[in-house]
Short mmCIF file of C-alpha atoms and ligand atoms in Angstrom, two decimals:
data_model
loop_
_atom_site.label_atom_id
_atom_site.label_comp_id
_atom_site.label_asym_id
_atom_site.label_seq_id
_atom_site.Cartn_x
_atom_site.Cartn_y
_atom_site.Cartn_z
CA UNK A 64 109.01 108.24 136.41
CA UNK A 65 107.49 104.83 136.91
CA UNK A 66 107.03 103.40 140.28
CA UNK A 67 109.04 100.10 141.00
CA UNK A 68 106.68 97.52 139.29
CA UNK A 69 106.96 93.92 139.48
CA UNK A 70 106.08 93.89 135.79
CA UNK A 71 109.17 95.62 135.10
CA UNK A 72 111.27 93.09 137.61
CA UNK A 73 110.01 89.94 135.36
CA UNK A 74 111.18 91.71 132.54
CA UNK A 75 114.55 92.80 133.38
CA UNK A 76 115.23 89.12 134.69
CA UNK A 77 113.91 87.87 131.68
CA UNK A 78 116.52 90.44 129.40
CA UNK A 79 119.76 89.05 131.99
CA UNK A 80 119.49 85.65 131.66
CA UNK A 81 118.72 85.61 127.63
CA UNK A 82 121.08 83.89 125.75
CA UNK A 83 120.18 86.39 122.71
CA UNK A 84 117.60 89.46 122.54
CA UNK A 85 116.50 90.85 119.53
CA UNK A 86 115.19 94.15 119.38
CA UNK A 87 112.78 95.43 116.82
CA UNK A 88 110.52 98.60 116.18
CA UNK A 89 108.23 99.21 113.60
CA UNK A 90 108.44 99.91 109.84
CA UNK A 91 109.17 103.44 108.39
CA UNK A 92 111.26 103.93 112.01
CA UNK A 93 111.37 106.78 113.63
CA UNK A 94 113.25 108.20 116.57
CA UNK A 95 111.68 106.35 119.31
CA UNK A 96 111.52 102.79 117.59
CA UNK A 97 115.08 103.13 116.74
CA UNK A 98 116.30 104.86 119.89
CA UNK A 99 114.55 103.16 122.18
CA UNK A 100 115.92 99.83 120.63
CA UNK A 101 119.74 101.19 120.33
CA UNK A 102 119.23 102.24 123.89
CA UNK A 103 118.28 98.91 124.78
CA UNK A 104 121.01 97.16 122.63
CA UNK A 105 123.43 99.37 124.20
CA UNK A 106 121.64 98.44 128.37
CA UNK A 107 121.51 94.98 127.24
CA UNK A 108 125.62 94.85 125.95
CA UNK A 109 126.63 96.64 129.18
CA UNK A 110 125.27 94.05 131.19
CA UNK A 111 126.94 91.04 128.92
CA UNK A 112 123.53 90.12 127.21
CA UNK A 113 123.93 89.07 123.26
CA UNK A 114 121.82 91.44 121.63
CA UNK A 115 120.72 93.01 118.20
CA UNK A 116 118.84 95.24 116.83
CA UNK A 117 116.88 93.88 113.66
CA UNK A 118 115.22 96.04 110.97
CA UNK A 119 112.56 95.43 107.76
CA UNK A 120 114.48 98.68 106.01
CA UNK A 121 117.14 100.46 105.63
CA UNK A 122 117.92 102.85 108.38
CA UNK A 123 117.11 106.23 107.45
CA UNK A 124 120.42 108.58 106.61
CA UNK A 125 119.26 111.24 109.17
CA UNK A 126 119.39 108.44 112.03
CA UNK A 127 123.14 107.81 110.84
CA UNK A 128 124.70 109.49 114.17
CA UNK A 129 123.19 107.52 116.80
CA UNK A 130 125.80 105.21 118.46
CA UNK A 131 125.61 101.48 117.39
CA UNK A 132 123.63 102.52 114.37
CA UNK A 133 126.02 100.37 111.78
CA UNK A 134 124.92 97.72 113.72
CA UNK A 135 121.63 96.96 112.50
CA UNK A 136 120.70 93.97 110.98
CA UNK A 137 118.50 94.87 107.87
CA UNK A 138 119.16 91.58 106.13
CA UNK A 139 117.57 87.94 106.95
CA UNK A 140 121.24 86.46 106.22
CA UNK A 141 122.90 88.46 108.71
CA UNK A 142 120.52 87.46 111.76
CA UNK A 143 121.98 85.79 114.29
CA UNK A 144 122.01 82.13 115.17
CA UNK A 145 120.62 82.47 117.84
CA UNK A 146 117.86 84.19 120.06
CA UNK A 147 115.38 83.09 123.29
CA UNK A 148 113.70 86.58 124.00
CA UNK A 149 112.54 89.27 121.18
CA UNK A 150 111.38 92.46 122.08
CA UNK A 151 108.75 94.45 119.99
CA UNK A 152 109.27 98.44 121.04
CA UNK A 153 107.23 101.02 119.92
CA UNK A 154 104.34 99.24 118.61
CA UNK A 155 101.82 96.25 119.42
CA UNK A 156 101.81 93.65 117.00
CA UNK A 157 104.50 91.78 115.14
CA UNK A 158 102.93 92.55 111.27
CA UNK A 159 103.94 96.19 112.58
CA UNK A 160 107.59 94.94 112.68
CA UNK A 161 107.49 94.44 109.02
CA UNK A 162 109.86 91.06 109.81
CA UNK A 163 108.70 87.53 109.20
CA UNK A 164 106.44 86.05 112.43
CA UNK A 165 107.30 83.25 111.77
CA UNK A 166 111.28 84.13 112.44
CA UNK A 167 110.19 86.13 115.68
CA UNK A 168 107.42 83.41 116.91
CA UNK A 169 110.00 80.79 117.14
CA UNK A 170 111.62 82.70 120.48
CA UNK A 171 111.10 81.14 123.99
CA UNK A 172 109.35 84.71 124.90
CA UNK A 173 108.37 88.09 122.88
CA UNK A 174 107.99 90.88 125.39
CA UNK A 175 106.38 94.03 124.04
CA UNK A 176 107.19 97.61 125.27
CA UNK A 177 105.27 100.10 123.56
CA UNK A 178 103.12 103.09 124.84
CA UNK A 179 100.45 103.65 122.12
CA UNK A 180 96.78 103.95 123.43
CA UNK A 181 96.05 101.48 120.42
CA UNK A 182 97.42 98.92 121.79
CA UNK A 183 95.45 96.18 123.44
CA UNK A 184 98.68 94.75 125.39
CA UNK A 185 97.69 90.93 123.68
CA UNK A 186 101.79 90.06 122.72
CA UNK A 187 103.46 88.02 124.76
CA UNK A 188 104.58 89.78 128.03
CA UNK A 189 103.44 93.21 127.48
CA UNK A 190 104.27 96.64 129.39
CA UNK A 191 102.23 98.88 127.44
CA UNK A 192 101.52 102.37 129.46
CA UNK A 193 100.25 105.27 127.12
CA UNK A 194 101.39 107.70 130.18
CA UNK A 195 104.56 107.58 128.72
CA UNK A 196 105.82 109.68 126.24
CA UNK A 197 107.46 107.82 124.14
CA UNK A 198 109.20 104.55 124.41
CA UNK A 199 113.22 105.62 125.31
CA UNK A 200 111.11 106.59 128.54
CA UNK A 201 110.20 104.01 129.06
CA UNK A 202 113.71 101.98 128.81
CA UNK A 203 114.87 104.71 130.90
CA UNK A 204 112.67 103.56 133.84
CA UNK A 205 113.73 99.71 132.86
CA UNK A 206 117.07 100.99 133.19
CA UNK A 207 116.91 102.69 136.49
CA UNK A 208 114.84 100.15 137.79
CA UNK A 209 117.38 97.43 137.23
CA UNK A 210 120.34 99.75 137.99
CA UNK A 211 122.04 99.59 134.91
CA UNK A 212 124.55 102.34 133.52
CA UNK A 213 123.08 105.06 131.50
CA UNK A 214 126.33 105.87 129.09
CA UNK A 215 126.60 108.78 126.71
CA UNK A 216 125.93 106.19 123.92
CA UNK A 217 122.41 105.09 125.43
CA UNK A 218 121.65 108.82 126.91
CA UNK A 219 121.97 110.35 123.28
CA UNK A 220 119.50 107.15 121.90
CA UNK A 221 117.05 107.66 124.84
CA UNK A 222 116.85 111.32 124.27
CA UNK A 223 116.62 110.98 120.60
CA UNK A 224 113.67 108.64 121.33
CA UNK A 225 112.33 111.24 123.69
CA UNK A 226 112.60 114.39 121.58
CA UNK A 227 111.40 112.99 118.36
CA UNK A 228 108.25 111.83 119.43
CA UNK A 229 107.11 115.29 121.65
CA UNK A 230 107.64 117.09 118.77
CA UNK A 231 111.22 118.27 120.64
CA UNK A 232 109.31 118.76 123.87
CA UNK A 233 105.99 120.86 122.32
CA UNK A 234 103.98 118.50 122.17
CA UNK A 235 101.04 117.91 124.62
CA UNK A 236 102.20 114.50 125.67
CA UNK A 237 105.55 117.09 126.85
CA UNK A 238 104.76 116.11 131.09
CA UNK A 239 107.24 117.38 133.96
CA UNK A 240 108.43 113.59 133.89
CA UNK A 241 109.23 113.97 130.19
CA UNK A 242 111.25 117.39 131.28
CA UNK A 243 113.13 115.61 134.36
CA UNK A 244 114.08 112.67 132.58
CA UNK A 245 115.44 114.70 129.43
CA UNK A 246 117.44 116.37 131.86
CA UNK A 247 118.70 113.47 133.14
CA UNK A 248 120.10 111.81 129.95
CA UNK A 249 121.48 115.16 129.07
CA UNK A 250 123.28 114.98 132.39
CA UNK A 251 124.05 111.31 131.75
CA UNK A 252 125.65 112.91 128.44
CA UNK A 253 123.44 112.84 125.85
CA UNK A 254 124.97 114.37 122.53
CA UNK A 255 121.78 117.05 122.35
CA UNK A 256 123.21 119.25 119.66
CA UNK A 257 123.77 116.17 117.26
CA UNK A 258 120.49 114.98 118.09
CA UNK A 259 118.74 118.34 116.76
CA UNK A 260 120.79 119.13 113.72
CA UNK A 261 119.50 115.52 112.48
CA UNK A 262 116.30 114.84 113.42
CA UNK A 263 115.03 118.53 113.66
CA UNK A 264 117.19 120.98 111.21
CA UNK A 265 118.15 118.85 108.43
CA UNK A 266 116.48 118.88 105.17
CA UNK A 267 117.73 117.43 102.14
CA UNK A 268 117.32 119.27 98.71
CA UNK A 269 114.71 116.11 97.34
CA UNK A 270 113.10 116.85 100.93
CA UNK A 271 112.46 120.88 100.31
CA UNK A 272 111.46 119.88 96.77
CA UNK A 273 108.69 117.47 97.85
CA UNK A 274 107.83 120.30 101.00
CA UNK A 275 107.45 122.53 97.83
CA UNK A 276 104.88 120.26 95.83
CA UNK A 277 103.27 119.60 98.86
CA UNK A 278 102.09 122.88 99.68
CA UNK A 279 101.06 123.57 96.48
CA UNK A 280 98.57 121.22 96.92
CA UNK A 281 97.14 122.42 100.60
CA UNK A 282 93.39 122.71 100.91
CA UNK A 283 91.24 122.41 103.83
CA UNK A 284 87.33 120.80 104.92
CA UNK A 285 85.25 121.75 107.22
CA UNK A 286 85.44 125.70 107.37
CA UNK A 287 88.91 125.17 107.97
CA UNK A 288 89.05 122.99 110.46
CA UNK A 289 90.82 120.03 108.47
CA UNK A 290 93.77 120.68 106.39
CA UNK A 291 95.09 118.40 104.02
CA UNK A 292 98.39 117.83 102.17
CA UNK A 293 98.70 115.30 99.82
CA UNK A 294 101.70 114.12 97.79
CA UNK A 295 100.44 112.13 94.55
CA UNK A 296 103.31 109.25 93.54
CA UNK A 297 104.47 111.18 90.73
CA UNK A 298 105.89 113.75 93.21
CA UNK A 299 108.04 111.27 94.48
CA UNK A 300 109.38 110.08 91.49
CA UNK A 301 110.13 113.56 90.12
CA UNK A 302 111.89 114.84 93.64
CA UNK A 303 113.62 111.31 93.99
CA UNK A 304 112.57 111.47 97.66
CA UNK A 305 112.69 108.35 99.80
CA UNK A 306 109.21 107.54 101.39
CA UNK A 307 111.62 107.67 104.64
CA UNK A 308 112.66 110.47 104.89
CA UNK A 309 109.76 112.99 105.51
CA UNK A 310 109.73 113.42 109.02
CA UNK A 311 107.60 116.68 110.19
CA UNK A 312 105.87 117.83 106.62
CA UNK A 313 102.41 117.31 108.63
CA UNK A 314 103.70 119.85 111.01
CA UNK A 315 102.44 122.62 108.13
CA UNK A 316 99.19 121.51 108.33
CA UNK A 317 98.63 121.12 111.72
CA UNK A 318 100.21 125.03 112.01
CA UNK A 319 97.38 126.49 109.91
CA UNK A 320 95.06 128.43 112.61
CA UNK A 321 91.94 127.20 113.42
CA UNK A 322 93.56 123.77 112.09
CA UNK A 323 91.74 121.00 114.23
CA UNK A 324 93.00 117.74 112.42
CA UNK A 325 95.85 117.79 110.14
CA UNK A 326 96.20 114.94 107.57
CA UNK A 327 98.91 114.05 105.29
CA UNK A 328 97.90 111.23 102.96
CA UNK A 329 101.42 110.33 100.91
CA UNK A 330 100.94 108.05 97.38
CA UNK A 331 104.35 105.53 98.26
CA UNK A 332 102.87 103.51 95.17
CA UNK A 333 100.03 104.26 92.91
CA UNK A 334 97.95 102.01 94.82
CA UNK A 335 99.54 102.27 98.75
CA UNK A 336 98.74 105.62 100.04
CA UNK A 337 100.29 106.19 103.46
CA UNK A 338 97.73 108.36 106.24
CA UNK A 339 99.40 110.39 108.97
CA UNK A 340 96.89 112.34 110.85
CA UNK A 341 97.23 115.08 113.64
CA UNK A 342 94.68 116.97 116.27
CA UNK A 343 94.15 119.27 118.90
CA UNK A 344 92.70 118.79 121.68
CA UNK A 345 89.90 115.80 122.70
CA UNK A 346 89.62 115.01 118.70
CA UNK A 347 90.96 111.22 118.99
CA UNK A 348 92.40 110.53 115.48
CA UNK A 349 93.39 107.57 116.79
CA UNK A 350 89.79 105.65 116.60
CA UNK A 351 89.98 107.35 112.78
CA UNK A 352 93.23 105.34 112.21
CA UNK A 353 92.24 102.25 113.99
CA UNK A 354 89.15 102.14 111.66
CA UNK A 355 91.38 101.74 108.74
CA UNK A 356 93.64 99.37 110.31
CA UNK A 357 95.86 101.55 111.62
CA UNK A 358 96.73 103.13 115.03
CA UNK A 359 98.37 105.61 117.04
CA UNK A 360 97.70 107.84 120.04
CA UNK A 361 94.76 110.50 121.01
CA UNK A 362 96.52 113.68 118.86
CA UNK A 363 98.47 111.80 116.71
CA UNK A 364 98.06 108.63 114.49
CA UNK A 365 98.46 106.83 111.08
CA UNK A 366 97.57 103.71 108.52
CA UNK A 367 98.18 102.57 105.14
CA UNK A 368 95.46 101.57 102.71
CA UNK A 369 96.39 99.34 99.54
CA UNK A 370 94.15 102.07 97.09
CA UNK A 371 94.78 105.20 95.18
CA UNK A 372 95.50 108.19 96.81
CA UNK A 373 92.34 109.63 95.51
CA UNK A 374 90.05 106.60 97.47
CA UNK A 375 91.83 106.80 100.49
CA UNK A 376 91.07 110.96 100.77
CA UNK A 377 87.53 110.49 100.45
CA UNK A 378 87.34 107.49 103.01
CA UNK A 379 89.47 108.80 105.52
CA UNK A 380 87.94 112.50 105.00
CA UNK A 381 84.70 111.26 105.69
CA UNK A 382 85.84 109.73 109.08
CA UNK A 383 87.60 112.70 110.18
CA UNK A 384 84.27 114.91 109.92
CA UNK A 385 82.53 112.34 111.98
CA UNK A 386 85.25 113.18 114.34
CA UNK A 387 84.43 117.17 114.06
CA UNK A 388 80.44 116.51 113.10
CA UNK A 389 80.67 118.35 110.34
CA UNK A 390 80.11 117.49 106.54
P1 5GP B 607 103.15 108.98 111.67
O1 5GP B 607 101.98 109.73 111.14
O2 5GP B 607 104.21 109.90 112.20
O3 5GP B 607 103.65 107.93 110.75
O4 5GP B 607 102.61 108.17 112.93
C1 5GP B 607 101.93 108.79 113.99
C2 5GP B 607 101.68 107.76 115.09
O5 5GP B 607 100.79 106.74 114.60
C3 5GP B 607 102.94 107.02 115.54
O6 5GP B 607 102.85 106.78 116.92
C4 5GP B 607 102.90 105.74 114.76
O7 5GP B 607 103.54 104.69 115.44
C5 5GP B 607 101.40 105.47 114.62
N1 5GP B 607 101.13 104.82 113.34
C6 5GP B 607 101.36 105.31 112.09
N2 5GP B 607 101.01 104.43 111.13
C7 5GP B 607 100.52 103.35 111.79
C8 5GP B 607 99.98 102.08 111.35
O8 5GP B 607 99.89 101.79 110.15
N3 5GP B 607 99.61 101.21 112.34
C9 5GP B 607 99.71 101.52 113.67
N4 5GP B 607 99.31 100.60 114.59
N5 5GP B 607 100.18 102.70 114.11
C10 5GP B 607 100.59 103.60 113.20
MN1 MN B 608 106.71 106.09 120.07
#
């Protein structure tokens, strides 16, 4: 998709001669954070680099198929003993990482790929382009750029990357580009049908309970034109659902006609309430998210606010109507 950059050059020299990369997304991962650093891992190994992929949590069960998965590092004992370069996908600053700076700072060089409007592009050597979909696009383009094999293993990450995060290809951030270059990992050999049972079909039973509980508690603002979901911590505790493992419950909101913004707002403790917020259209929910410390893209974003569920609907309510002008 990309044109040859010279940004891109610096960065793939940079990757080759490391004597160890590590590669981290963000907290609560998803399929882009994680695929796009497994793709990496798996670019970066094919070309002799030491790599890893490091992790604040416990990967997800749903995430279990990707290739090089049981590789993670999730614990500070197993890290390595040694890295020059760390790479920061999917999102812009290193708190995001949920990993100690300090641990990360001490590298030679962080290099930042990431493609969220949100992000100002201030972390070390940064290639942030919101025209991309998601970030396993953007890999792709590293990879292609520097010549490097695209294997089964790193098609079925990239496309996982790529699928997760345009809604499997509906969303409106779903170009041409994105089309082509899902064809192309599928051609490289990307293992599609694995890719959908897990990160599209599956729910678990705790998963349908908490779906359950949350739509009993639907309501909407504005005439309609905000629908919220909530899930209050003791819905958690009684459906023994990790906070994890939720992936597309704001999807019910957002489907409501004449829905405009969608927001989930999810109690993970009594006083951390998670926001995930979706639009349609021009309304940027990302300036909503970014108010609250947060951040995201134009039509879909997110933050989490140390108060009660209960505080955090009324604040982040009230900024969403100044995003409709309504109250
Ligand atoms: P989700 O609602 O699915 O968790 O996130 C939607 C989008 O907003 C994703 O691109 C995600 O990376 C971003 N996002 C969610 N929460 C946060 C947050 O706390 N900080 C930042 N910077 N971005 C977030
Ligand atoms: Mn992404």
């Amino acid at each position: 998709m990309a044109p040859s950059s010279p940004l891109l050059d610096t960065i793939i020299a940079r990757l080759c001669a490391a004597q160890g990369v590590l590669l981290v997304g963000h907290v609560a991962t998803d399929g882009d954070s994680l695929g796009s650093c497994l793709g990496l891992w798996h670019l970066l190994r094919g070309q002799g680099v030491p790599a890893y992929v490091v992790a604040a949590e416990k990967i997800p069960a749903r995430f279990s198929f990707l290739p090089g998965v049981h590789s993670v590092i999730t614990e500070a004992t197993d890290y390595p003993p040694y890295w020059d370069v760390v790479v920061v996908m999917d999102c812009g600053d290193l708190r995001r990482t949920g990993l100690s700076e300090t641990l990360l700072r001490c590298a030679v060089e962080v290099i930042n790929i990431d493609h969220h409007q949100s992000n100002q592009g201030m972390l070390g050597t940064a290639w942030v382009d919101p025209r991309f979909a998601a970030v396993g696009q953007q890999v792709l383009a590293l990879a292609e750029q520097a010549g490097w094999e695209v294997t089964p293993a790193v098609a079925t990450c990239l496309y996982t990357a790529l699928a997760t995060d345009s809604g499997f290809f509906r969303h409106s951030n779903t170009s041409g580009a994105v089309l082509r270059d899902a064809a192309t990992l599928l051609e490289a050999g990307a293992d599609m049908r694995s890719i959908v049972e897990n990160c599209l079909e599956r729910k678990t039973l705790s998963e349908l309970c908490l779906l359950r509980e949350a739509l009993s508690l639907l309501t909407q603002e504005c005439d309609g034109r905000v629908t919220v979901l909530e899930i209050p911590f003791t819905v958690f505790a009684r459906c023994g659902v990790e906070e994890a493992e939720m992936e597309g419950m704001i999807e019910y909101a957002r489907a409501v006609p004449g829905t405009q913004i969608a927001v989930l707002l999810r109690a993970v403790q009594t006083d951390i309430t998670k926001v995930s917020l979706r639009s349609r259209g021009s309304n940027d929910v990302s300036v909503v998210a970014m108010s609250f410390g947060g951040g995201g893209h134009l039509n879909a974003a997110g933050c989490t606010l140390h108060l009660p569920l209960s505080d955090v609907r009324a604040a982040v309510l009230a900024a969403v109507k100044q995003v409709l002008s309504c109250d």
